[in-house]
Amino acid sequence: MLIGHIKEIVRHPVKSFHGESVQKTKVMDYGLYGDRSHAFLDETRPGKFLTITQFQEMVRYKARFIGEELLEEFPKVEIITPDGKVFYWGVEELTKEIENKSKRKVSPISYTPLHVPIGAIEEEHIQLVTDASLNKLKEVWGKKEINYQRFRPNLLISLKDKVPFIEEQWFGKKMKIGQNVEIQLKRHCERCMIITVDPNDAERDSSLLKTVVKERNNHFGVYASVMKTGEIHVDDEVLLFD
């Protein structure tokens, strides 16, 4: 059954940095190509990553891949800092800046195009939200705008029938995107303080999380796991089946 189309595809080359919106990408076993493939380990919390929860300004660092999506190695990761400086992943100056601003000792870590562990993504392979649910949440929240990147989804789906939160009825079903990719809808996405941080200026507004807790039982968006890999594109048809 045709339920809609892909409106936005977003991946995050660096965990907790601002994601990049792309017109097409590969879907790997672990999710979108290169999603959360580079990260900073928080040495003050052994085995943990530095995230927006510890250092909310991370959301203002913009990361994107420069070059072709190769399977042998990732393209260069370009990073634009909040004050406009341009770095490539791995330079010591970037690490020092993150350390100085976060007041934490950090270590950069990166993975390979064929394997990004689930720990870097933290929950499931892919997170998706729908336009109808975003619009309804904006109405309930009562603010003029709601930037969908607050929720850090991989896929924003434009529904054919604009039924808010219909995606919460899809658990256990499969979704086909474009020609080859299939994912299985797994469960709710439970929210945390990260959604309170504005991706544009890193300012916090706790009322959004309070609204999601009160009105949606702290659920917004859904998680999915990859069943069949392939390439997806903006405007691809999205079909739902058992």
PDB file of N, CA and C in Angstrom, residues 56-153:
ATOM      1  N   GLN A  56      25.670  20.991  24.585  1.00  0.00           N
ATOM      2  CA  GLN A  56      24.590  21.246  23.635  1.00  0.00           C
ATOM      3  C   GLN A  56      25.020  22.033  22.398  1.00  0.00           C
ATOM      4  N   GLU A  57      26.143  22.742  22.474  1.00  0.00           N
ATOM      5  CA  GLU A  57      26.631  23.499  21.321  1.00  0.00           C
ATOM      6  C   GLU A  57      27.058  22.589  20.160  1.00  0.00           C
ATOM      7  N   MET A  58      27.208  21.296  20.421  1.00  0.00           N
ATOM      8  CA  MET A  58      27.574  20.354  19.354  1.00  0.00           C
ATOM      9  C   MET A  58      26.610  20.446  18.182  1.00  0.00           C
ATOM     10  N   VAL A  59      25.352  20.752  18.482  1.00  0.00           N
ATOM     11  CA  VAL A  59      24.325  20.778  17.442  1.00  0.00           C
ATOM     12  C   VAL A  59      24.579  21.871  16.404  1.00  0.00           C
ATOM     13  N   ARG A  60      25.432  22.857  16.728  1.00  0.00           N
ATOM     14  CA  ARG A  60      25.715  23.956  15.804  1.00  0.00           C
ATOM     15  C   ARG A  60      26.926  23.682  14.911  1.00  0.00           C
ATOM     16  N   TYR A  61      27.609  22.565  15.154  1.00  0.00           N
ATOM     17  CA  TYR A  61      28.713  22.168  14.267  1.00  0.00           C
ATOM     18  C   TYR A  61      28.110  21.381  13.104  1.00  0.00           C
ATOM     19  N   LYS A  62      28.326  21.861  11.892  1.00  0.00           N
ATOM     20  CA  LYS A  62      27.718  21.235  10.723  1.00  0.00           C
ATOM     21  C   LYS A  62      28.719  20.311  10.030  1.00  0.00           C
ATOM     22  N   ALA A  63      28.317  19.059   9.855  1.00  0.00           N
ATOM     23  CA  ALA A  63      29.200  18.062   9.241  1.00  0.00           C
ATOM     24  C   ALA A  63      28.579  17.508   7.970  1.00  0.00           C
ATOM     25  N   ARG A  64      29.422  17.317   6.956  1.00  0.00           N
ATOM     26  CA  ARG A  64      28.948  16.682   5.719  1.00  0.00           C
ATOM     27  C   ARG A  64      30.099  15.941   5.056  1.00  0.00           C
ATOM     28  N   PHE A  65      29.734  14.918   4.291  1.00  0.00           N
ATOM     29  CA  PHE A  65      30.722  14.198   3.494  1.00  0.00           C
ATOM     30  C   PHE A  65      31.003  14.975   2.207  1.00  0.00           C
ATOM     31  N   ILE A  66      32.273  15.011   1.836  1.00  0.00           N
ATOM     32  CA  ILE A  66      32.690  15.655   0.588  1.00  0.00           C
ATOM     33  C   ILE A  66      33.238  14.581  -0.335  1.00  0.00           C
ATOM     34  N   GLY A  67      32.461  14.168  -1.319  1.00  0.00           N
ATOM     35  CA  GLY A  67      32.940  13.150  -2.256  1.00  0.00           C
ATOM     36  C   GLY A  67      31.992  11.980  -2.389  1.00  0.00           C
ATOM     37  N   GLU A  68      32.418  10.991  -3.137  1.00  0.00           N
ATOM     38  CA  GLU A  68      31.598   9.834  -3.486  1.00  0.00           C
ATOM     39  C   GLU A  68      31.482   8.864  -2.316  1.00  0.00           C
ATOM     40  N   GLU A  69      30.335   8.206  -2.228  1.00  0.00           N
ATOM     41  CA  GLU A  69      30.101   7.222  -1.169  1.00  0.00           C
ATOM     42  C   GLU A  69      30.792   5.908  -1.516  1.00  0.00           C
ATOM     43  N   LEU A  70      32.044   5.786  -1.151  1.00  0.00           N
ATOM     44  CA  LEU A  70      32.811   4.578  -1.425  1.00  0.00           C
ATOM     45  C   LEU A  70      32.624   3.566  -0.296  1.00  0.00           C
ATOM     46  N   LEU A  71      32.769   2.290  -0.630  1.00  0.00           N
ATOM     47  CA  LEU A  71      32.666   1.250   0.386  1.00  0.00           C
ATOM     48  C   LEU A  71      34.010   0.967   1.044  1.00  0.00           C
ATOM     49  N   GLU A  72      35.108   1.376   0.386  1.00  0.00           N
ATOM     50  CA  GLU A  72      36.438   1.128   0.926  1.00  0.00           C
ATOM     51  C   GLU A  72      36.768   2.087   2.069  1.00  0.00           C
ATOM     52  N   GLU A  73      36.377   3.341   1.913  1.00  0.00           N
ATOM     53  CA  GLU A  73      36.625   4.338   2.944  1.00  0.00           C
ATOM     54  C   GLU A  73      35.644   5.482   2.783  1.00  0.00           C
ATOM     55  N   PHE A  74      35.398   6.186   3.888  1.00  0.00           N
ATOM     56  CA  PHE A  74      34.491   7.330   3.824  1.00  0.00           C
ATOM     57  C   PHE A  74      35.157   8.500   3.090  1.00  0.00           C
ATOM     58  N   PRO A  75      34.362   9.324   2.427  1.00  0.00           N
ATOM     59  CA  PRO A  75      34.904  10.579   1.905  1.00  0.00           C
ATOM     60  C   PRO A  75      35.344  11.463   3.070  1.00  0.00           C
ATOM     61  N   LYS A  76      36.036  12.548   2.752  1.00  0.00           N
ATOM     62  CA  LYS A  76      36.403  13.511   3.781  1.00  0.00           C
ATOM     63  C   LYS A  76      35.144  14.043   4.463  1.00  0.00           C
ATOM     64  N   VAL A  77      35.259  14.301   5.757  1.00  0.00           N
ATOM     65  CA  VAL A  77      34.161  14.918   6.488  1.00  0.00           C
ATOM     66  C   VAL A  77      34.520  16.379   6.730  1.00  0.00           C
ATOM     67  N   GLU A  78      33.742  17.278   6.117  1.00  0.00           N
ATOM     68  CA  GLU A  78      33.935  18.713   6.307  1.00  0.00           C
ATOM     69  C   GLU A  78      33.083  19.177   7.480  1.00  0.00           C
ATOM     70  N   ILE A  79      33.678  19.967   8.352  1.00  0.00           N
ATOM     71  CA  ILE A  79      32.968  20.464   9.530  1.00  0.00           C
ATOM     72  C   ILE A  79      33.057  21.984   9.558  1.00  0.00           C
ATOM     73  N   ILE A  80      31.915  22.633   9.677  1.00  0.00           N
ATOM     74  CA  ILE A  80      31.867  24.086   9.820  1.00  0.00           C
ATOM     75  C   ILE A  80      31.461  24.392  11.255  1.00  0.00           C
ATOM     76  N   THR A  81      32.314  25.118  11.971  1.00  0.00           N
ATOM     77  CA  THR A  81      32.073  25.430  13.372  1.00  0.00           C
ATOM     78  C   THR A  81      31.042  26.542  13.503  1.00  0.00           C
ATOM     79  N   PRO A  82      30.498  26.753  14.697  1.00  0.00           N
ATOM     80  CA  PRO A  82      29.509  27.828  14.872  1.00  0.00           C
ATOM     81  C   PRO A  82      30.023  29.204  14.471  1.00  0.00           C
ATOM     82  N   ASP A  83      31.334  29.432  14.574  1.00  0.00           N
ATOM     83  CA  ASP A  83      31.864  30.741  14.179  1.00  0.00           C
ATOM     84  C   ASP A  83      32.439  30.754  12.768  1.00  0.00           C
ATOM     85  N   GLY A  84      32.120  29.700  11.988  1.00  0.00           N
ATOM     86  CA  GLY A  84      32.434  29.724  10.564  1.00  0.00           C
ATOM     87  C   GLY A  84      33.763  29.130  10.153  1.00  0.00           C
ATOM     88  N   LYS A  85      34.534  28.625  11.086  1.00  0.00           N
ATOM     89  CA  LYS A  85      35.794  27.972  10.712  1.00  0.00           C
ATOM     90  C   LYS A  85      35.492  26.628  10.044  1.00  0.00           C
ATOM     91  N   VAL A  86      36.346  26.254   9.095  1.00  0.00           N
ATOM     92  CA  VAL A  86      36.160  24.997   8.370  1.00  0.00           C
ATOM     93  C   VAL A  86      37.297  24.040   8.726  1.00  0.00           C
ATOM     94  N   PHE A  87      36.950  22.865   9.189  1.00  0.00           N
ATOM     95  CA  PHE A  87      37.920  21.823   9.508  1.00  0.00           C
ATOM     96  C   PHE A  87      37.554  20.556   8.752  1.00  0.00           C
ATOM     97  N   TYR A  88      38.516  19.660   8.628  1.00  0.00           N
ATOM     98  CA  TYR A  88      38.235  18.294   8.198  1.00  0.00           C
ATOM     99  C   TYR A  88      38.411  17.383   9.401  1.00  0.00           C
ATOM    100  N   TRP A  89      37.608  16.319   9.418  1.00  0.00           N
ATOM    101  CA  TRP A  89      37.659  15.391  10.547  1.00  0.00           C
ATOM    102  C   TRP A  89      39.093  14.896  10.756  1.00  0.00           C
ATOM    103  N   GLY A  90      39.495  14.845  12.010  1.00  0.00           N
ATOM    104  CA  GLY A  90      40.802  14.298  12.356  1.00  0.00           C
ATOM    105  C   GLY A  90      41.845  15.336  12.693  1.00  0.00           C
ATOM    106  N   VAL A  91      41.591  16.607  12.371  1.00  0.00           N
ATOM    107  CA  VAL A  91      42.595  17.622  12.686  1.00  0.00           C
ATOM    108  C   VAL A  91      42.559  17.912  14.187  1.00  0.00           C
ATOM    109  N   GLU A  92      43.739  18.087  14.751  1.00  0.00           N
ATOM    110  CA  GLU A  92      43.851  18.255  16.201  1.00  0.00           C
ATOM    111  C   GLU A  92      43.176  19.531  16.686  1.00  0.00           C
ATOM    112  N   GLU A  93      43.156  20.555  15.828  1.00  0.00           N
ATOM    113  CA  GLU A  93      42.573  21.829  16.232  1.00  0.00           C
ATOM    114  C   GLU A  93      41.083  21.685  16.557  1.00  0.00           C
ATOM    115  N   LEU A  94      40.382  20.844  15.791  1.00  0.00           N
ATOM    116  CA  LEU A  94      38.964  20.621  16.065  1.00  0.00           C
ATOM    117  C   LEU A  94      38.784  19.925  17.410  1.00  0.00           C
ATOM    118  N   THR A  95      39.578  18.884  17.643  1.00  0.00           N
ATOM    119  CA  THR A  95      39.486  18.168  18.919  1.00  0.00           C
ATOM    120  C   THR A  95      39.751  19.110  20.086  1.00  0.00           C
ATOM    121  N   LYS A  96      40.757  19.954  19.963  1.00  0.00           N
ATOM    122  CA  LYS A  96      41.088  20.901  21.034  1.00  0.00           C
ATOM    123  C   LYS A  96      39.944  21.885  21.272  1.00  0.00           C
ATOM    124  N   GLU A  97      39.304  22.331  20.179  1.00  0.00           N
ATOM    125  CA  GLU A  97      38.188  23.263  20.338  1.00  0.00           C
ATOM    126  C   GLU A  97      37.034  22.605  21.093  1.00  0.00           C
ATOM    127  N   ILE A  98      36.715  21.360  20.717  1.00  0.00           N
ATOM    128  CA  ILE A  98      35.637  20.641  21.402  1.00  0.00           C
ATOM    129  C   ILE A  98      35.983  20.445  22.882  1.00  0.00           C
ATOM    130  N   GLU A  99      37.238  20.128  23.156  1.00  0.00           N
ATOM    131  CA  GLU A  99      37.652  19.946  24.545  1.00  0.00           C
ATOM    132  C   GLU A  99      37.528  21.243  25.337  1.00  0.00           C
ATOM    133  N   ASN A 100      38.015  22.332  24.762  1.00  0.00           N
ATOM    134  CA  ASN A 100      38.000  23.614  25.473  1.00  0.00           C
ATOM    135  C   ASN A 100      36.579  24.089  25.747  1.00  0.00           C
ATOM    136  N   LYS A 101      35.701  23.924  24.756  1.00  0.00           N
ATOM    137  CA  LYS A 101      34.331  24.416  24.914  1.00  0.00           C
ATOM    138  C   LYS A 101      33.482  23.507  25.815  1.00  0.00           C
ATOM    139  N   SER A 102      33.706  22.206  25.707  1.00  0.00           N
ATOM    140  CA  SER A 102      32.923  21.263  26.517  1.00  0.00           C
ATOM    141  C   SER A 102      33.509  21.075  27.913  1.00  0.00           C
ATOM    142  N   LYS A 103      34.780  21.514  28.059  1.00  0.00           N
ATOM    143  CA  LYS A 103      35.506  21.331  29.330  1.00  0.00           C
ATOM    144  C   LYS A 103      35.599  19.857  29.699  1.00  0.00           C
ATOM    145  N   ARG A 104      35.842  19.043  28.672  1.00  0.00           N
ATOM    146  CA  ARG A 104      36.006  17.604  28.857  1.00  0.00           C
ATOM    147  C   ARG A 104      37.140  17.102  27.970  1.00  0.00           C
ATOM    148  N   LYS A 105      37.814  16.081  28.409  1.00  0.00           N
ATOM    149  CA  LYS A 105      38.812  15.406  27.597  1.00  0.00           C
ATOM    150  C   LYS A 105      38.084  14.475  26.631  1.00  0.00           C
ATOM    151  N   VAL A 106      38.365  14.616  25.321  1.00  0.00           N
ATOM    152  CA  VAL A 106      37.690  13.779  24.323  1.00  0.00           C
ATOM    153  C   VAL A 106      38.706  13.149  23.387  1.00  0.00           C
ATOM    154  N   SER A 107      38.274  12.076  22.736  1.00  0.00           N
ATOM    155  CA  SER A 107      39.095  11.396  21.736  1.00  0.00           C
ATOM    156  C   SER A 107      38.248  11.118  20.505  1.00  0.00           C
ATOM    157  N   PRO A 108      38.720  11.507  19.311  1.00  0.00           N
ATOM    158  CA  PRO A 108      37.945  11.202  18.100  1.00  0.00           C
ATOM    159  C   PRO A 108      38.009   9.717  17.778  1.00  0.00           C
ATOM    160  N   ILE A 109      36.895   9.190  17.293  1.00  0.00           N
ATOM    161  CA  ILE A 109      36.834   7.800  16.866  1.00  0.00           C
ATOM    162  C   ILE A 109      36.028   7.739  15.578  1.00  0.00           C
ATOM    163  N   SER A 110      36.395   6.843  14.671  1.00  0.00           N
ATOM    164  CA  SER A 110      35.629   6.673  13.428  1.00  0.00           C
ATOM    165  C   SER A 110      35.602   5.207  13.047  1.00  0.00           C
ATOM    166  N   TYR A 111      34.606   4.878  12.233  1.00  0.00           N
ATOM    167  CA  TYR A 111      34.401   3.491  11.841  1.00  0.00           C
ATOM    168  C   TYR A 111      34.589   3.356  10.322  1.00  0.00           C
ATOM    169  N   THR A 112      34.122   2.296   9.743  1.00  0.00           N
ATOM    170  CA  THR A 112      34.291   2.059   8.310  1.00  0.00           C
ATOM    171  C   THR A 112      32.934   2.068   7.624  1.00  0.00           C
ATOM    172  N   PRO A 113      32.898   2.296   6.306  1.00  0.00           N
ATOM    173  CA  PRO A 113      31.611   2.317   5.603  1.00  0.00           C
ATOM    174  C   PRO A 113      30.816   1.026   5.732  1.00  0.00           C
ATOM    175  N   LEU A 114      31.492  -0.095   5.950  1.00  0.00           N
ATOM    176  CA  LEU A 114      30.790  -1.364   6.028  1.00  0.00           C
ATOM    177  C   LEU A 114      30.328  -1.713   7.438  1.00  0.00           C
ATOM    178  N   HIS A 115      30.861  -0.980   8.437  1.00  0.00           N
ATOM    179  CA  HIS A 115      30.482  -1.338   9.809  1.00  0.00           C
ATOM    180  C   HIS A 115      30.502  -0.126  10.723  1.00  0.00           C
ATOM    181  N   VAL A 116      29.323   0.321  11.103  1.00  0.00           N
ATOM    182  CA  VAL A 116      29.172   1.313  12.164  1.00  0.00           C
ATOM    183  C   VAL A 116      28.381   0.628  13.270  1.00  0.00           C
ATOM    184  N   PRO A 117      28.979   0.419  14.437  1.00  0.00           N
ATOM    185  CA  PRO A 117      28.277  -0.339  15.487  1.00  0.00           C
ATOM    186  C   PRO A 117      27.012   0.353  15.965  1.00  0.00           C
ATOM    187  N   ILE A 118      26.063  -0.431  16.405  1.00  0.00           N
ATOM    188  CA  ILE A 118      24.789   0.117  16.858  1.00  0.00           C
ATOM    189  C   ILE A 118      24.984   1.067  18.033  1.00  0.00           C
ATOM    190  N   GLY A 119      26.068   0.892  18.777  1.00  0.00           N
ATOM    191  CA  GLY A 119      26.339   1.772  19.907  1.00  0.00           C
ATOM    192  C   GLY A 119      26.478   3.225  19.513  1.00  0.00           C
ATOM    193  N   ALA A 120      27.010   3.462  18.311  1.00  0.00           N
ATOM    194  CA  ALA A 120      27.162   4.847  17.854  1.00  0.00           C
ATOM    195  C   ALA A 120      25.805   5.456  17.521  1.00  0.00           C
ATOM    196  N   ILE A 121      24.912   4.637  16.975  1.00  0.00           N
ATOM    197  CA  ILE A 121      23.575   5.109  16.629  1.00  0.00           C
ATOM    198  C   ILE A 121      22.678   5.060  17.870  1.00  0.00           C
ATOM    199  N   GLU A 122      22.986   4.142  18.760  1.00  0.00           N
ATOM    200  CA  GLU A 122      22.408   4.008  20.102  1.00  0.00           C
ATOM    201  C   GLU A 122      21.135   3.172  20.184  1.00  0.00           C
ATOM    202  N   GLU A 123      20.239   3.252  19.226  1.00  0.00           N
ATOM    203  CA  GLU A 123      18.971   2.541  19.390  1.00  0.00           C
ATOM    204  C   GLU A 123      18.728   1.512  18.282  1.00  0.00           C
ATOM    205  N   GLU A 124      18.324   1.990  17.122  1.00  0.00           N
ATOM    206  CA  GLU A 124      18.073   1.119  15.983  1.00  0.00           C
ATOM    207  C   GLU A 124      18.770   1.703  14.766  1.00  0.00           C
ATOM    208  N   HIS A 125      18.602   1.074  13.626  1.00  0.00           N
ATOM    209  CA  HIS A 125      19.296   1.501  12.414  1.00  0.00           C
ATOM    210  C   HIS A 125      18.821   2.851  11.898  1.00  0.00           C
ATOM    211  N   ILE A 126      17.504   3.045  11.924  1.00  0.00           N
ATOM    212  CA  ILE A 126      16.906   4.223  11.284  1.00  0.00           C
ATOM    213  C   ILE A 126      15.796   4.773  12.162  1.00  0.00           C
ATOM    214  N   GLN A 127      15.723   6.102  12.205  1.00  0.00           N
ATOM    215  CA  GLN A 127      14.593   6.752  12.879  1.00  0.00           C
ATOM    216  C   GLN A 127      13.821   7.557  11.839  1.00  0.00           C
ATOM    217  N   LEU A 128      12.495   7.486  11.887  1.00  0.00           N
ATOM    218  CA  LEU A 128      11.701   8.248  10.932  1.00  0.00           C
ATOM    219  C   LEU A 128      10.572   8.982  11.630  1.00  0.00           C
ATOM    220  N   VAL A 129      10.193  10.107  11.019  1.00  0.00           N
ATOM    221  CA  VAL A 129       9.040  10.879  11.470  1.00  0.00           C
ATOM    222  C   VAL A 129       8.203  11.226  10.241  1.00  0.00           C
ATOM    223  N   THR A 130       6.948  11.620  10.468  1.00  0.00           N
ATOM    224  CA  THR A 130       6.067  11.984   9.359  1.00  0.00           C
ATOM    225  C   THR A 130       5.688  13.457   9.432  1.00  0.00           C
ATOM    226  N   ASP A 131       5.364  14.014   8.275  1.00  0.00           N
ATOM    227  CA  ASP A 131       4.983  15.431   8.223  1.00  0.00           C
ATOM    228  C   ASP A 131       3.698  15.691   9.006  1.00  0.00           C
ATOM    229  N   ALA A 132       2.753  14.757   8.955  1.00  0.00           N
ATOM    230  CA  ALA A 132       1.483  14.948   9.660  1.00  0.00           C
ATOM    231  C   ALA A 132       1.689  15.010  11.167  1.00  0.00           C
ATOM    232  N   SER A 133       2.579  14.173  11.682  1.00  0.00           N
ATOM    233  CA  SER A 133       2.851  14.172  13.117  1.00  0.00           C
ATOM    234  C   SER A 133       3.582  15.441  13.540  1.00  0.00           C
ATOM    235  N   LEU A 134       4.509  15.895  12.714  1.00  0.00           N
ATOM    236  CA  LEU A 134       5.212  17.145  13.002  1.00  0.00           C
ATOM    237  C   LEU A 134       4.245  18.319  13.069  1.00  0.00           C
ATOM    238  N   ASN A 135       3.352  18.384  12.110  1.00  0.00           N
ATOM    239  CA  ASN A 135       2.385  19.480  12.076  1.00  0.00           C
ATOM    240  C   ASN A 135       1.455  19.448  13.281  1.00  0.00           C
ATOM    241  N   LYS A 136       1.055  18.244  13.677  1.00  0.00           N
ATOM    242  CA  LYS A 136       0.171  18.124  14.840  1.00  0.00           C
ATOM    243  C   LYS A 136       0.899  18.506  16.118  1.00  0.00           C
ATOM    244  N   LEU A 137       2.168  18.092  16.229  1.00  0.00           N
ATOM    245  CA  LEU A 137       2.933  18.431  17.421  1.00  0.00           C
ATOM    246  C   LEU A 137       3.162  19.937  17.509  1.00  0.00           C
ATOM    247  N   LYS A 138       3.418  20.560  16.368  1.00  0.00           N
ATOM    248  CA  LYS A 138       3.580  22.018  16.352  1.00  0.00           C
ATOM    249  C   LYS A 138       2.301  22.692  16.854  1.00  0.00           C
ATOM    250  N   GLU A 139       1.158  22.177  16.424  1.00  0.00           N
ATOM    251  CA  GLU A 139      -0.137  22.725  16.854  1.00  0.00           C
ATOM    252  C   GLU A 139      -0.318  22.568  18.361  1.00  0.00           C
ATOM    253  N   VAL A 140       0.028  21.395  18.873  1.00  0.00           N
ATOM    254  CA  VAL A 140      -0.139  21.123  20.300  1.00  0.00           C
ATOM    255  C   VAL A 140       0.859  21.942  21.129  1.00  0.00           C
ATOM    256  N   TRP A 141       2.071  22.070  20.627  1.00  0.00           N
ATOM    257  CA  TRP A 141       3.116  22.816  21.335  1.00  0.00           C
ATOM    258  C   TRP A 141       2.781  24.303  21.391  1.00  0.00           C
ATOM    259  N   GLY A 142       2.165  24.791  20.318  1.00  0.00           N
ATOM    260  CA  GLY A 142       1.718  26.171  20.315  1.00  0.00           C
ATOM    261  C   GLY A 142       2.752  27.185  19.874  1.00  0.00           C
ATOM    262  N   LYS A 143       3.864  26.705  19.302  1.00  0.00           N
ATOM    263  CA  LYS A 143       4.889  27.618  18.800  1.00  0.00           C
ATOM    264  C   LYS A 143       4.737  27.776  17.289  1.00  0.00           C
ATOM    265  N   LYS A 144       5.313  28.864  16.742  1.00  0.00           N
ATOM    266  CA  LYS A 144       5.138  29.150  15.316  1.00  0.00           C
ATOM    267  C   LYS A 144       5.807  28.105  14.429  1.00  0.00           C
ATOM    268  N   GLU A 145       7.002  27.685  14.822  1.00  0.00           N
ATOM    269  CA  GLU A 145       7.752  26.754  13.993  1.00  0.00           C
ATOM    270  C   GLU A 145       8.262  25.596  14.841  1.00  0.00           C
ATOM    271  N   ILE A 146       8.505  24.479  14.171  1.00  0.00           N
ATOM    272  CA  ILE A 146       9.156  23.355  14.836  1.00  0.00           C
ATOM    273  C   ILE A 146      10.107  22.726  13.824  1.00  0.00           C
ATOM    274  N   ASN A 147      11.381  22.870  14.069  1.00  0.00           N
ATOM    275  CA  ASN A 147      12.404  22.340  13.173  1.00  0.00           C
ATOM    276  C   ASN A 147      12.502  20.831  13.373  1.00  0.00           C
ATOM    277  N   TYR A 148      12.200  20.079  12.317  1.00  0.00           N
ATOM    278  CA  TYR A 148      12.181  18.621  12.455  1.00  0.00           C
ATOM    279  C   TYR A 148      13.540  18.066  12.865  1.00  0.00           C
ATOM    280  N   GLN A 149      14.627  18.826  12.607  1.00  0.00           N
ATOM    281  CA  GLN A 149      15.944  18.314  12.967  1.00  0.00           C
ATOM    282  C   GLN A 149      16.190  18.309  14.472  1.00  0.00           C
ATOM    283  N   ARG A 150      15.296  18.934  15.241  1.00  0.00           N
ATOM    284  CA  ARG A 150      15.358  18.763  16.698  1.00  0.00           C
ATOM    285  C   ARG A 150      15.296  17.280  17.069  1.00  0.00           C
ATOM    286  N   PHE A 151      14.560  16.507  16.274  1.00  0.00           N
ATOM    287  CA  PHE A 151      14.308  15.104  16.589  1.00  0.00           C
ATOM    288  C   PHE A 151      15.347  14.172  15.960  1.00  0.00           C
ATOM    289  N   ARG A 152      16.236  14.741  15.147  1.00  0.00           N
ATOM    290  CA  ARG A 152      17.348  14.008  14.531  1.00  0.00           C
ATOM    291  C   ARG A 152      16.910  12.737  13.810  1.00  0.00           C
ATOM    292  N   PRO A 153      15.846  12.825  12.983  1.00  0.00           N
ATOM    293  CA  PRO A 153      15.419  11.648  12.227  1.00  0.00           C
ATOM    294  C   PRO A 153      16.319  11.438  11.013  1.00  0.00           C
TER     295      PRO A 153
END
